[in-house]
Amino acid sequence: MTVRIGISGWRYAGWRGVFYPAKLPQRCELFHASQHVDTIEINGSHYSLQSIESWQAWHDTVAGNFVFAVKGPRYLTHQLRFRDEKAIPAMANFYASGVLALRRKLGPFLWQFPPNFMFDAERFDRFLSLLPKNTREARALAAQHDTRVESPWYRTTGNSRLRHAVEVRHDSFRNAEFPAMLREHRVALVVSHAIADWPYAEDVTSDFIYMRLHGADTLYGGSYSDVALDRWAARIHAWSQGKEPPDAIRIGPGPARTATRRDVFCYFDNDKKVHAPFDAQRLRQRVPGTVLPAKR
């Protein structure tokens, strides 16, 4: 069982001179952040294919026990939307871009769908079936890349499990069929807290929990109070021990199957007012068993 608490992204102008020391070179910001949290979501991969040089640089910048979550491309989730076979080469390009170069520092993949993406069982099952379950499947998928990837890289060895988490924002996903599908594919439903009209659910659909805290007062803004952090700490502790909070909010029926332990990944996305890195550290102090950032 491992509990990791971190931040969504690290390159924000408003953090400079507040979280980041004044005059710290931008190239040093990831290293600085990695000294204060033990996991970070990579957001750049959501907006464009990253180069192998970027993936390798991120791997080399952080300590050995650090883990990145990687956000899947919006080209897949927001544009193609897994309507047809075009999703296969697009998915292949993503895995051929070099993401596997993160090696042991590669954590869960986050697949965020837009607010106007409605639940369609057939289409969503197509998406879930495309997700590689391990690095061997990812390499086989990457081999189907097209010319959009100028310098393909997927030369990994061995075979490690890959984890996936899904965040949805349309009310049609309040359908018991949805968490059942996730559970069948061992994909986590993101526990997504936001001051927005997005479906909130705590169904346990995999052997790990993925949380995103988008802001206490406004979307992407506002610091979480001590009371709120105490509540999140209690929920994280329950999930990590293989249990559930007694007041768990679910879409599907019944409690989750009891597990021995579960890994938990929690990311603060309230970055507008520079609260995310500080709230992450405050929450980590409240949760026993969290991974401590390794100093280099």
Tab-separated table of N, CA and C in Angstrom, residues 6-9 193 211-216 218-222 266-277 280:
chain	number	residue	atom	x	y	z
A	6	GLY	N	0.167	14.769	-4.447
A	6	GLY	CA	0.947	15.712	-5.245
A	6	GLY	C	0.109	16.780	-5.912
A	7	ILE	N	0.563	17.227	-7.073
A	7	ILE	CA	-0.013	18.383	-7.747
A	7	ILE	C	-0.242	18.090	-9.231
A	8	SER	N	-1.166	18.849	-9.807
A	8	SER	CA	-1.470	18.735	-11.238
A	8	SER	C	-0.643	19.761	-11.997
A	9	GLY	N	0.430	19.326	-12.599
A	9	GLY	CA	1.315	20.240	-13.307
A	9	GLY	C	2.273	20.948	-12.366
A	193	HIS	N	-13.322	16.162	-6.960
A	193	HIS	CA	-14.022	17.180	-6.176
A	193	HIS	C	-13.865	18.535	-6.836
A	211	MET	N	-7.516	10.437	-7.047
A	211	MET	CA	-8.280	11.603	-6.607
A	211	MET	C	-7.755	12.871	-7.272
A	212	ARG	N	-8.690	13.790	-7.591
A	212	ARG	CA	-8.316	15.117	-8.091
A	212	ARG	C	-9.150	16.146	-7.331
A	213	LEU	N	-8.472	17.059	-6.661
A	213	LEU	CA	-9.133	18.089	-5.857
A	213	LEU	C	-8.962	19.416	-6.576
A	214	HIS	N	-10.059	19.900	-7.180
A	214	HIS	CA	-10.003	21.022	-8.115
A	214	HIS	C	-10.237	22.390	-7.474
A	215	GLY	N	-10.410	22.460	-6.171
A	215	GLY	CA	-10.575	23.767	-5.540
A	215	GLY	C	-11.676	23.766	-4.504
A	216	ALA	N	-11.450	24.508	-3.427
A	216	ALA	CA	-12.399	24.530	-2.324
A	216	ALA	C	-13.490	25.577	-2.506
A	218	THR	N	-13.618	28.010	-5.503
A	218	THR	CA	-13.917	28.211	-6.915
A	218	THR	C	-13.252	27.094	-7.701
A	219	LEU	N	-13.642	26.950	-8.959
A	219	LEU	CA	-13.008	25.938	-9.789
A	219	LEU	C	-11.551	26.313	-10.012
A	220	TYR	N	-10.659	25.440	-9.605
A	220	TYR	CA	-9.208	25.613	-9.698
A	220	TYR	C	-8.672	26.691	-8.757
A	221	GLY	N	-9.429	27.036	-7.746
A	221	GLY	CA	-8.946	28.047	-6.813
A	221	GLY	C	-9.448	27.790	-5.404
A	222	GLY	N	-8.843	28.466	-4.434
A	222	GLY	CA	-9.256	28.355	-3.049
A	222	GLY	C	-8.515	27.270	-2.306
A	266	CYS	N	-3.370	11.127	-5.033
A	266	CYS	CA	-4.204	12.316	-4.833
A	266	CYS	C	-3.484	13.531	-5.399
A	267	TYR	N	-4.187	14.303	-6.239
A	267	TYR	CA	-3.575	15.465	-6.889
A	267	TYR	C	-4.408	16.718	-6.645
A	268	PHE	N	-3.736	17.768	-6.202
A	268	PHE	CA	-4.388	19.063	-6.023
A	268	PHE	C	-4.280	19.850	-7.323
A	269	ASP	N	-5.441	20.346	-7.776
A	269	ASP	CA	-5.521	21.089	-9.032
A	269	ASP	C	-6.004	22.521	-8.787
A	270	ASN	N	-5.918	22.982	-7.539
A	270	ASN	CA	-6.335	24.351	-7.202
A	270	ASN	C	-5.139	25.289	-7.330
A	271	ASP	N	-4.682	25.430	-8.566
A	271	ASP	CA	-3.418	26.123	-8.805
A	271	ASP	C	-3.562	27.610	-9.064
A	272	LYS	N	-4.794	28.125	-9.303
A	272	LYS	CA	-4.962	29.527	-9.682
A	272	LYS	C	-4.375	30.480	-8.650
A	273	LYS	N	-4.567	30.142	-7.377
A	273	LYS	CA	-4.087	31.037	-6.320
A	273	LYS	C	-2.946	30.403	-5.534
A	274	VAL	N	-2.200	29.565	-6.192
A	274	VAL	CA	-0.963	29.006	-5.643
A	274	VAL	C	-1.195	28.120	-4.427
A	275	HIS	N	-2.396	27.559	-4.299
A	275	HIS	CA	-2.676	26.755	-3.110
A	275	HIS	C	-2.255	25.297	-3.262
A	276	ALA	N	-2.203	24.798	-4.480
A	276	ALA	CA	-2.025	23.360	-4.696
A	276	ALA	C	-0.815	22.763	-3.981
A	277	PRO	N	0.394	23.280	-4.163
A	277	PRO	CA	1.542	22.617	-3.526
A	277	PRO	C	1.500	22.686	-2.007
A	280	ALA	N	-1.168	20.216	-0.729
A	280	ALA	CA	-0.649	18.849	-0.843
A	280	ALA	C	0.228	18.506	0.354
